[in-house]
């Protein structure tokens, strides 16, 4: 979704038209959900947070300043909501069912790469990365954010983000090749 | 396996964890309020607000200073113009006009009561003039210059020695003091008229006198529309030859010529 399309959807929201929010949900609902899922590691919590996110977007989208990058703006909001959620539930042990749950539907989307390295368990692969690397990989691959947008969200230099991401991919590659995570 | 293949693999696995979007949208929509509330945007103060204020204050200060400078310059120009007009008027106007022009004459006695004696102020000048007269060999019958200070208006010229009022050639203000020139010779009718009219006209014209003092002019007054000046050159009072010829008795002529030629009279 371009910035112009986003502004048009926001204009609809400003007029009280729910269609504007639905357009945003269609474009970003799954990405936001994956961001939450990567953070809270609970499908239920991720769905709750996704719901809360779009309810919040209904309220604050008209305040977005045009031309400031709506994807990074939304990513920052989602990340802050996830952090708040984790703070409130810090006494609870996170249920790491997300990646396992993700495996339930993977059979429909099997590709050539899956055939070659089909036994790689995504949850295991990602859990072998550091927290920073996991977050960057999820933002880039799950939410399809650019390095620049990730750098804006995490408030770090873009070079650092790119370097960490490359390191993470290198680790994943070695683990897969060594078959340690099969 | 390349990095790109690894990326694609991981991305595919992650993106397979999709929610039930339709159900989730229904859930969202059911919780939506009718209208967004649009919370007020709080304008965060600019981090440069202090700099803006400092720059603004400096600009105001410079504006005030600039305005004051311009005003001062304009005021100075106006004053100069007014002075020029005054000088022009006083130079052209007849003596009678000066009598009505300023009340300076009313303060005549008070103004000059504190003045220093001219004998003390200009002893060498007096001697120079008398020496010139002696050199001319006409001390007894020739005019006698004696710068003096008038202490009282009446009786006139109390400090003029043994000279009576008919001996006075000119009187006026020089450097804030009234100076009296004496002449023992008989005066022409024109010179007598000058003696009667010139002093008052001079004293009633402070701007002109002040201007004369600045320029080294000892006495300045207007007679019949013509400005007449007695000048002080290198501390020696002298009259221009034309001025003396205009109103002085014939006995002055030789002295005047000698002064003009910068030589000792024969």
Short mmCIF file of C-alpha atoms in Angstrom, two decimals:
data_model
loop_
_atom_site.label_atom_id
_atom_site.label_comp_id
_atom_site.label_asym_id
_atom_site.label_seq_id
_atom_site.Cartn_x
_atom_site.Cartn_y
_atom_site.Cartn_z
CA UNK A 1 0.00 0.00 0.00
CA UNK A 2 1.38 3.36 -0.99
CA UNK A 3 1.30 6.42 1.20
CA UNK A 4 -1.36 7.91 -1.05
CA UNK A 5 -3.59 4.88 -0.67
CA UNK A 6 -3.03 4.97 3.05
CA UNK A 7 -4.01 8.64 3.17
CA UNK A 8 -7.17 7.90 1.24
CA UNK A 9 -8.09 5.16 3.70
CA UNK A 10 -7.34 7.49 6.60
CA UNK A 11 -9.56 10.14 5.05
CA UNK A 12 -12.39 7.63 5.02
CA UNK A 13 -11.74 6.85 8.66
CA UNK A 14 -11.76 10.55 9.41
CA UNK A 15 -15.24 10.73 7.93
CA UNK A 16 -16.30 7.77 10.06
CA UNK A 17 -16.34 5.29 7.19
CA UNK A 18 -15.38 1.82 8.39
CA UNK A 19 -14.41 0.87 4.88
CA UNK A 20 -11.20 2.84 5.37
CA UNK A 21 -10.26 0.71 8.33
CA UNK A 22 -11.17 -2.44 6.51
CA UNK A 23 -8.83 -1.50 3.67
CA UNK A 24 -6.01 -1.06 6.14
CA UNK A 25 -6.86 -4.34 7.81
CA UNK A 26 -6.81 -6.18 4.51
CA UNK A 27 -3.43 -4.71 3.67
CA UNK A 28 -1.75 -5.02 7.02
CA UNK A 29 -3.82 -7.30 9.25
CA UNK A 30 -1.69 -10.41 8.76
CA UNK A 31 1.60 -8.52 9.00
CA UNK A 32 0.57 -6.85 12.23
CA UNK A 33 -0.58 -10.16 13.55
CA UNK A 34 2.78 -11.75 12.78
CA UNK A 35 4.60 -8.92 14.46
CA UNK A 36 2.56 -9.49 17.59
CA UNK A 37 2.95 -13.21 17.30
CA UNK A 38 6.70 -12.92 17.13
CA UNK A 39 6.70 -10.80 20.26
CA UNK A 40 4.14 -12.39 22.51
CA UNK A 41 4.42 -15.91 21.07
CA UNK A 42 0.79 -16.66 21.67
CA UNK A 43 -1.80 -16.84 18.92
CA UNK A 44 -4.57 -15.82 21.25
CA UNK A 45 -2.66 -12.82 22.56
CA UNK A 46 -1.57 -11.93 19.05
CA UNK A 47 -5.18 -11.91 17.87
CA UNK A 48 -6.25 -9.83 20.83
CA UNK A 49 -3.46 -7.37 20.20
CA UNK A 50 -4.27 -7.24 16.49
CA UNK A 51 -7.87 -6.45 17.31
CA UNK A 52 -6.80 -3.77 19.77
CA UNK A 53 -4.37 -2.38 17.25
CA UNK A 54 -7.02 -1.72 14.61
CA UNK A 55 -9.42 -0.34 17.17
CA UNK A 56 -6.69 2.02 18.19
CA UNK A 57 -5.93 2.80 14.57
CA UNK A 58 -9.56 3.83 14.14
CA UNK A 59 -8.97 6.48 16.76
CA UNK A 60 -5.50 7.72 15.94
CA UNK A 61 -5.15 7.25 12.19
CA UNK A 62 -6.50 10.75 11.48
CA UNK A 63 -3.61 12.14 13.54
CA UNK A 64 -1.01 10.58 11.29
CA UNK A 65 1.09 13.18 9.56
CA UNK A 66 1.21 12.48 5.88
CA UNK A 67 4.57 11.87 4.30
CA UNK A 68 6.18 10.41 7.41
CA UNK A 69 6.06 6.74 6.42
CA UNK A 70 2.89 5.00 7.53
CA UNK A 71 4.42 1.50 7.66
CA UNK A 72 7.10 2.46 10.18
CA UNK A 73 4.47 4.42 12.11
CA UNK A 74 2.18 1.41 12.33
CA UNK A 75 5.12 -0.87 13.15
CA UNK A 76 6.14 1.38 16.02
CA UNK A 77 2.62 1.38 17.43
CA UNK A 78 2.42 -2.40 17.19
CA UNK A 79 5.78 -2.90 18.84
CA UNK A 80 4.89 -0.55 21.70
CA UNK A 81 1.59 -2.35 22.22
CA UNK A 82 3.39 -5.66 22.34
CA UNK A 83 5.94 -4.37 24.83
CA UNK A 84 3.13 -3.01 27.03
CA UNK A 85 1.38 -6.34 26.83
CA UNK A 86 4.51 -8.19 27.86
CA UNK A 87 5.01 -5.85 30.79
CA UNK A 88 1.50 -6.48 32.02
CA UNK A 89 1.85 -10.22 31.63
CA UNK A 90 5.45 -10.51 32.75
CA UNK A 91 4.44 -12.65 35.69
CA UNK A 92 3.08 -15.22 33.29
CA UNK A 93 5.22 -17.66 31.38
CA UNK A 94 4.89 -17.00 27.65
CA UNK A 95 3.32 -19.82 25.76
CA UNK A 96 5.52 -20.49 22.77
CA UNK A 97 2.91 -22.11 20.65
CA UNK A 98 3.09 -19.73 17.76
CA UNK A 99 5.59 -21.37 15.54
CA UNK A 100 4.24 -24.76 16.32
CA UNK A 101 0.81 -23.52 15.48
CA UNK A 102 2.14 -22.16 12.26
CA UNK A 103 3.20 -25.60 11.21
CA UNK A 104 -0.40 -26.68 11.14
CA UNK A 105 -1.06 -24.96 7.84
CA UNK A 106 2.28 -25.32 6.17
CA UNK A 107 1.42 -28.38 4.18
CA UNK A 108 -0.70 -26.30 1.79
CA UNK A 109 2.21 -24.01 0.95
CA UNK A 110 5.01 -26.45 0.41
CA UNK A 111 7.58 -25.22 -2.16
CA UNK A 112 10.77 -26.51 -3.73
CA UNK A 113 12.78 -25.03 -0.87
CA UNK A 114 10.58 -26.83 1.59
CA UNK A 115 11.24 -30.03 -0.23
CA UNK A 116 14.97 -29.56 0.06
CA UNK A 117 15.01 -28.41 3.62
CA UNK A 118 11.55 -29.35 4.61
CA UNK A 119 12.59 -30.70 7.89
CA UNK A 120 13.84 -27.39 9.25
CA UNK A 121 11.72 -26.41 12.15
CA UNK A 122 11.13 -22.71 11.95
CA UNK A 123 10.62 -22.28 15.68
CA UNK A 124 13.90 -23.97 16.40
CA UNK A 125 15.69 -21.94 13.81
CA UNK A 126 14.45 -18.65 15.14
CA UNK A 127 14.96 -19.63 18.74
CA UNK A 128 18.61 -20.17 17.97
CA UNK A 129 18.90 -16.45 17.18
CA UNK A 130 19.29 -13.67 19.69
CA UNK A 131 16.26 -11.57 20.66
CA UNK A 132 17.43 -8.70 18.49
CA UNK A 133 18.00 -10.97 15.52
CA UNK A 134 14.65 -12.66 15.94
CA UNK A 135 12.85 -9.33 16.03
CA UNK A 136 14.67 -8.02 12.98
CA UNK A 137 14.09 -11.22 11.02
CA UNK A 138 10.41 -11.22 11.88
CA UNK A 139 9.98 -7.57 10.96
CA UNK A 140 11.71 -8.05 7.66
CA UNK A 141 10.34 -11.43 6.62
CA UNK A 142 6.97 -11.57 8.39
CA UNK A 143 5.88 -7.93 8.31
CA UNK A 144 7.84 -7.17 5.14
CA UNK A 145 9.29 -4.00 6.57
CA UNK A 146 12.35 -2.52 4.94
CA UNK A 147 15.61 -2.09 6.82
CA UNK A 148 14.98 1.62 6.89
CA UNK A 149 11.55 1.11 8.45
CA UNK A 150 12.93 -1.37 10.96
CA UNK A 151 15.70 1.06 11.85
CA UNK A 152 13.08 3.74 12.38
CA UNK A 153 11.00 1.48 14.63
CA UNK A 154 13.92 0.19 16.67
CA UNK A 155 15.66 3.58 16.62
CA UNK A 156 18.94 2.12 15.49
CA UNK A 157 21.18 2.86 12.53
CA UNK A 158 20.06 1.15 9.35
CA UNK A 159 23.53 -0.32 8.85
CA UNK A 160 23.28 -2.04 12.22
CA UNK A 161 19.92 -3.52 11.30
CA UNK A 162 21.19 -4.80 7.95
CA UNK A 163 24.33 -6.22 9.53
CA UNK A 164 22.38 -8.06 12.24
CA UNK A 165 19.94 -9.39 9.68
CA UNK A 166 22.73 -10.72 7.49
CA UNK A 167 24.30 -12.36 10.51
CA UNK A 168 20.99 -13.94 11.41
CA UNK A 169 20.46 -15.30 7.92
CA UNK A 170 24.00 -16.65 7.93
CA UNK A 171 23.32 -18.50 11.16
CA UNK A 172 20.09 -19.92 9.82
CA UNK A 173 21.86 -21.03 6.68
CA UNK A 174 24.62 -22.82 8.58
CA UNK A 175 22.16 -24.53 10.90
CA UNK A 176 20.12 -25.77 7.99
CA UNK A 177 23.17 -27.00 6.08
CA UNK A 178 24.55 -28.78 9.12
CA UNK A 179 21.18 -30.42 9.65
CA UNK A 180 21.30 -29.65 13.31
CA UNK A 181 17.81 -28.37 13.40
CA UNK A 182 16.22 -31.09 11.44
CA UNK B 1 21.83 -23.28 -0.07
CA UNK B 2 22.08 -19.57 -0.64
CA UNK B 3 21.12 -16.79 1.72
CA UNK B 4 18.24 -15.94 -0.56
CA UNK B 5 16.87 -19.45 -0.34
CA UNK B 6 17.20 -19.42 3.40
CA UNK B 7 15.35 -16.12 3.59
CA UNK B 8 12.56 -17.41 1.38
CA UNK B 9 12.23 -20.56 3.43
CA UNK B 10 12.01 -18.78 6.75
CA UNK B 11 9.64 -16.19 5.36
CA UNK B 12 7.35 -18.84 4.01
CA UNK B 13 7.24 -20.64 7.31
CA UNK B 14 6.56 -17.49 9.29
CA UNK B 15 3.90 -16.25 6.93
CA UNK B 16 2.05 -19.51 7.13
CA UNK B 17 1.07 -18.56 10.64
CA UNK B 18 -1.91 -16.60 9.44
CA UNK B 19 -4.91 -15.74 11.55
CA UNK B 20 -8.50 -16.19 10.58
CA UNK B 21 -8.76 -12.80 9.05
CA UNK B 22 -12.50 -12.78 8.51
CA UNK B 23 -13.24 -13.75 12.08
CA UNK B 24 -10.76 -11.26 13.38
CA UNK B 25 -12.32 -8.49 11.28
CA UNK B 26 -15.75 -9.29 12.61
CA UNK B 27 -14.37 -9.05 16.07
CA UNK B 28 -12.76 -5.71 15.33
CA UNK B 29 -15.83 -4.31 13.61
CA UNK B 30 -18.11 -5.32 16.44
CA UNK B 31 -16.00 -3.30 18.86
CA UNK B 32 -15.69 -0.21 16.68
CA UNK B 33 -17.39 2.93 17.96
CA UNK B 34 -19.65 4.77 15.54
CA UNK B 35 -17.28 7.66 15.00
CA UNK B 36 -13.60 8.08 15.73
CA UNK B 37 -13.12 10.36 18.73
CA UNK B 38 -10.11 12.12 17.24
CA UNK B 39 -8.14 12.96 20.32
CA UNK B 40 -6.65 16.45 20.31
CA UNK B 41 -3.16 16.61 18.96
CA UNK B 42 -0.87 18.19 21.48
CA UNK B 43 1.61 20.43 19.78
CA UNK B 44 5.00 19.60 21.14
CA UNK B 45 7.03 22.72 21.71
CA UNK B 46 9.86 23.17 19.30
CA UNK B 47 13.29 22.30 20.61
CA UNK B 48 14.49 25.52 19.00
CA UNK B 49 12.03 27.72 20.87
CA UNK B 50 14.77 29.24 23.03
CA UNK B 51 16.86 30.00 19.96
CA UNK B 52 13.83 31.54 18.29
CA UNK B 53 13.24 33.76 21.29
CA UNK B 54 16.87 34.87 21.46
CA UNK B 55 16.93 35.63 17.75
CA UNK B 56 13.65 37.51 18.06
CA UNK B 57 14.92 39.58 20.96
CA UNK B 58 18.13 40.39 19.11
CA UNK B 59 16.15 41.40 16.03
CA UNK B 60 13.93 43.69 18.12
CA UNK B 61 16.98 45.25 19.76
CA UNK B 62 18.64 45.88 16.41
CA UNK B 63 15.38 47.31 15.08
CA UNK B 64 15.13 49.73 18.00
CA UNK B 65 18.78 50.77 17.68
CA UNK B 66 18.39 51.21 13.93
CA UNK B 67 15.24 53.25 14.34
CA UNK B 68 16.90 55.43 16.95
CA UNK B 69 19.88 55.98 14.67
CA UNK B 70 17.70 56.92 11.72
CA UNK B 71 15.60 59.21 13.91
CA UNK B 72 18.70 60.86 15.28
CA UNK B 73 20.12 61.37 11.81
CA UNK B 74 16.87 62.89 10.59
CA UNK B 75 16.65 65.12 13.63
CA UNK B 76 20.18 66.37 13.05
CA UNK B 77 19.33 67.18 9.45
CA UNK B 78 16.23 69.10 10.51
CA UNK B 79 18.17 71.10 13.09
CA UNK B 80 20.77 72.02 10.52
CA UNK B 81 18.06 73.11 8.14
CA UNK B 82 16.44 75.23 10.84
CA UNK B 83 19.77 76.84 11.69
CA UNK B 84 20.40 77.60 8.07
CA UNK B 85 17.01 79.22 7.76
CA UNK B 86 17.64 81.27 10.88
CA UNK B 87 20.95 82.42 9.59
CA UNK B 88 19.48 83.37 6.28
CA UNK B 89 16.69 85.30 7.91
CA UNK B 90 18.93 87.13 10.29
CA UNK B 91 21.32 88.02 7.55
CA UNK B 92 18.66 89.56 5.40
CA UNK B 93 16.30 91.05 7.93
CA UNK B 94 16.58 94.65 9.07
CA UNK B 95 17.67 95.41 12.59
CA UNK B 96 14.19 96.28 13.74
CA UNK B 97 13.05 92.73 13.17
CA UNK B 98 15.56 91.44 15.65
CA UNK B 99 14.06 93.52 18.37
CA UNK B 100 10.86 91.58 18.03
CA UNK B 101 12.49 88.30 17.32
CA UNK B 102 13.82 87.26 20.71
CA UNK B 103 13.62 88.38 24.32
CA UNK B 104 17.37 88.11 24.81
CA UNK B 105 17.71 91.81 25.45
CA UNK B 106 15.49 91.50 28.47
CA UNK B 107 18.13 89.38 30.11
CA UNK B 108 20.88 91.64 29.01
CA UNK B 109 22.19 92.65 32.40
CA UNK B 110 21.95 89.23 33.90
CA UNK B 111 23.57 87.54 30.96
CA UNK B 112 26.69 89.64 31.06
CA UNK B 113 26.98 90.35 34.74
CA UNK B 114 29.11 87.25 35.16
CA UNK B 115 31.22 87.78 32.14
CA UNK B 116 34.98 88.02 32.58
CA UNK B 117 36.60 91.41 31.98
CA UNK B 118 37.75 91.77 28.45
CA UNK B 119 40.89 93.56 29.57
CA UNK B 120 41.99 90.35 31.22
CA UNK B 121 40.77 88.18 28.46
CA UNK B 122 42.40 90.01 25.59
CA UNK B 123 45.30 92.07 26.91
CA UNK B 124 47.64 91.21 24.11
CA UNK B 125 45.00 92.03 21.56
CA UNK B 126 44.43 95.40 23.05
CA UNK B 127 48.14 96.06 23.08
CA UNK B 128 48.47 94.91 19.52
CA UNK B 129 45.81 97.25 18.34
CA UNK B 130 47.12 100.17 20.35
CA UNK B 131 50.60 99.38 19.12
CA UNK B 132 49.34 99.58 15.61
CA UNK B 133 47.75 102.89 16.36
CA UNK B 134 50.93 104.22 17.90
CA UNK B 135 52.91 103.07 14.92
CA UNK B 136 50.56 105.08 12.79
CA UNK B 137 51.52 108.15 14.81
CA UNK B 138 47.96 109.09 15.44
CA UNK B 139 47.47 108.07 18.99
CA UNK B 140 46.01 111.34 20.14
CA UNK B 141 43.66 111.92 17.33
CA UNK B 142 43.22 108.46 15.90
CA UNK B 143 40.70 105.88 16.87
CA UNK B 144 41.56 103.82 19.88
CA UNK B 145 40.63 100.13 20.03
CA UNK B 146 39.85 98.87 23.46
CA UNK B 147 38.00 95.60 23.79
CA UNK B 148 36.11 95.85 27.00
CA UNK B 149 33.35 94.26 28.93
CA UNK B 150 30.23 96.08 29.68
CA UNK B 151 29.26 95.53 33.27
CA UNK B 152 26.16 97.64 33.22
CA UNK B 153 23.91 98.81 30.52
CA UNK B 154 23.26 102.17 32.13
CA UNK B 155 25.32 104.19 32.60
CA UNK B 156 26.79 102.91 29.42
CA UNK B 157 30.27 101.52 29.14
CA UNK B 158 31.40 102.19 32.66
CA UNK B 159 34.61 100.28 32.03
CA UNK B 160 35.51 102.15 28.94
CA UNK B 161 37.96 104.30 30.80
CA UNK B 162 37.74 108.03 30.33
CA UNK B 163 36.04 107.73 26.98
CA UNK B 164 32.53 109.06 26.75
CA UNK B 165 29.79 107.41 24.82
CA UNK B 166 30.71 109.20 21.63
CA UNK B 167 34.02 107.37 21.63
CA UNK B 168 32.37 104.01 21.18
CA UNK B 169 32.59 102.68 17.70
CA UNK B 170 31.08 99.27 18.04
CA UNK B 171 29.82 97.04 20.76
CA UNK B 172 28.63 93.49 20.60
CA UNK B 173 29.04 89.99 21.84
CA UNK B 174 32.28 88.11 21.30
CA UNK B 175 32.68 84.63 22.71
CA UNK B 176 29.86 85.22 25.13
CA UNK B 177 31.17 88.57 26.28
CA UNK B 178 30.18 92.00 25.31
CA UNK B 179 33.04 93.81 23.70
CA UNK B 180 33.21 97.52 23.14
CA UNK B 181 35.39 99.19 20.59
CA UNK B 182 36.24 102.81 21.16
CA UNK B 183 37.06 105.45 18.66
CA UNK B 184 38.08 108.93 19.61
CA UNK B 185 37.65 110.27 16.18
CA UNK B 186 34.49 111.89 15.12
CA UNK B 187 32.16 109.47 13.47
CA UNK B 188 30.24 109.78 10.32
CA UNK B 189 26.47 109.80 10.50
CA UNK B 190 26.46 106.29 9.14
CA UNK B 191 28.86 105.11 11.80
CA UNK B 192 26.81 106.69 14.51
CA UNK B 193 23.74 104.97 13.20
CA UNK B 194 25.62 101.70 13.27
CA UNK B 195 26.66 102.31 16.83
CA UNK B 196 23.10 102.86 17.83
CA UNK B 197 21.60 99.96 16.02
CA UNK B 198 24.26 97.35 15.69
CA UNK B 199 24.78 96.36 19.32
CA UNK B 200 21.14 95.64 19.97
CA UNK B 201 20.78 93.75 16.76
CA UNK B 202 23.75 91.62 17.65
CA UNK B 203 22.70 90.92 21.15
CA UNK B 204 19.22 90.07 20.11
CA UNK B 205 20.49 87.53 17.71
CA UNK B 206 22.13 84.80 19.80
CA UNK B 207 22.22 82.21 17.04
CA UNK B 208 24.12 84.53 14.80
CA UNK B 209 26.52 85.48 17.56
CA UNK B 210 27.10 81.87 18.46
CA UNK B 211 27.74 81.03 14.87
CA UNK B 212 30.16 83.91 14.62
CA UNK B 213 32.01 82.74 17.69
CA UNK B 214 32.41 79.28 16.21
CA UNK B 215 33.86 80.65 13.03
CA UNK B 216 36.22 82.99 14.79
CA UNK B 217 34.12 85.96 13.88
CA UNK B 218 34.23 88.46 16.67
CA UNK B 219 31.23 90.55 15.82
CA UNK B 220 28.51 89.99 13.37
CA UNK B 221 25.46 92.03 12.68
CA UNK B 222 23.25 93.08 9.88
CA UNK B 223 22.93 96.57 8.62
CA UNK B 224 20.57 97.45 5.84
CA UNK B 225 20.49 93.87 4.73
CA UNK B 226 24.25 93.55 4.64
CA UNK B 227 26.07 91.30 7.05
CA UNK B 228 29.04 92.94 8.69
CA UNK B 229 31.66 90.98 10.58
CA UNK B 230 34.57 91.71 12.79
CA UNK B 231 36.86 88.77 12.75
CA UNK B 232 39.49 87.47 15.10
CA UNK B 233 42.45 86.04 13.26
CA UNK B 234 45.20 84.39 15.24
CA UNK B 235 43.97 86.08 18.37
CA UNK B 236 44.17 89.60 16.89
CA UNK B 237 40.97 91.40 16.34
CA UNK B 238 40.71 93.00 13.02
CA UNK B 239 38.17 94.40 10.70
CA UNK B 240 38.18 93.82 7.05
CA UNK B 241 39.10 96.81 5.01
CA UNK B 242 35.75 96.90 3.35
CA UNK B 243 33.93 96.82 6.66
CA UNK B 244 35.99 99.68 8.04
CA UNK B 245 35.61 101.65 4.86
CA UNK B 246 31.92 101.18 5.03
CA UNK B 247 31.26 102.66 8.43
CA UNK B 248 34.50 103.83 10.02
CA UNK B 249 35.87 107.38 9.99
CA UNK B 250 38.61 108.22 7.57
CA UNK B 251 41.22 107.96 10.29
CA UNK B 252 40.66 104.23 10.25
CA UNK B 253 41.50 103.77 6.64
CA UNK B 254 45.23 103.57 7.02
CA UNK B 255 44.99 101.07 9.81
CA UNK B 256 42.55 99.02 7.86
CA UNK B 257 44.80 98.88 4.86
CA UNK B 258 47.75 97.92 7.01
CA UNK B 259 45.75 95.13 8.60
CA UNK B 260 44.65 93.82 5.29
CA UNK B 261 48.18 93.84 3.97
CA UNK B 262 49.36 92.20 7.15
CA UNK B 263 51.90 94.86 7.87
CA UNK B 264 52.51 97.46 10.50
CA UNK B 265 50.86 100.75 9.62
CA UNK B 266 53.27 103.56 8.73
#
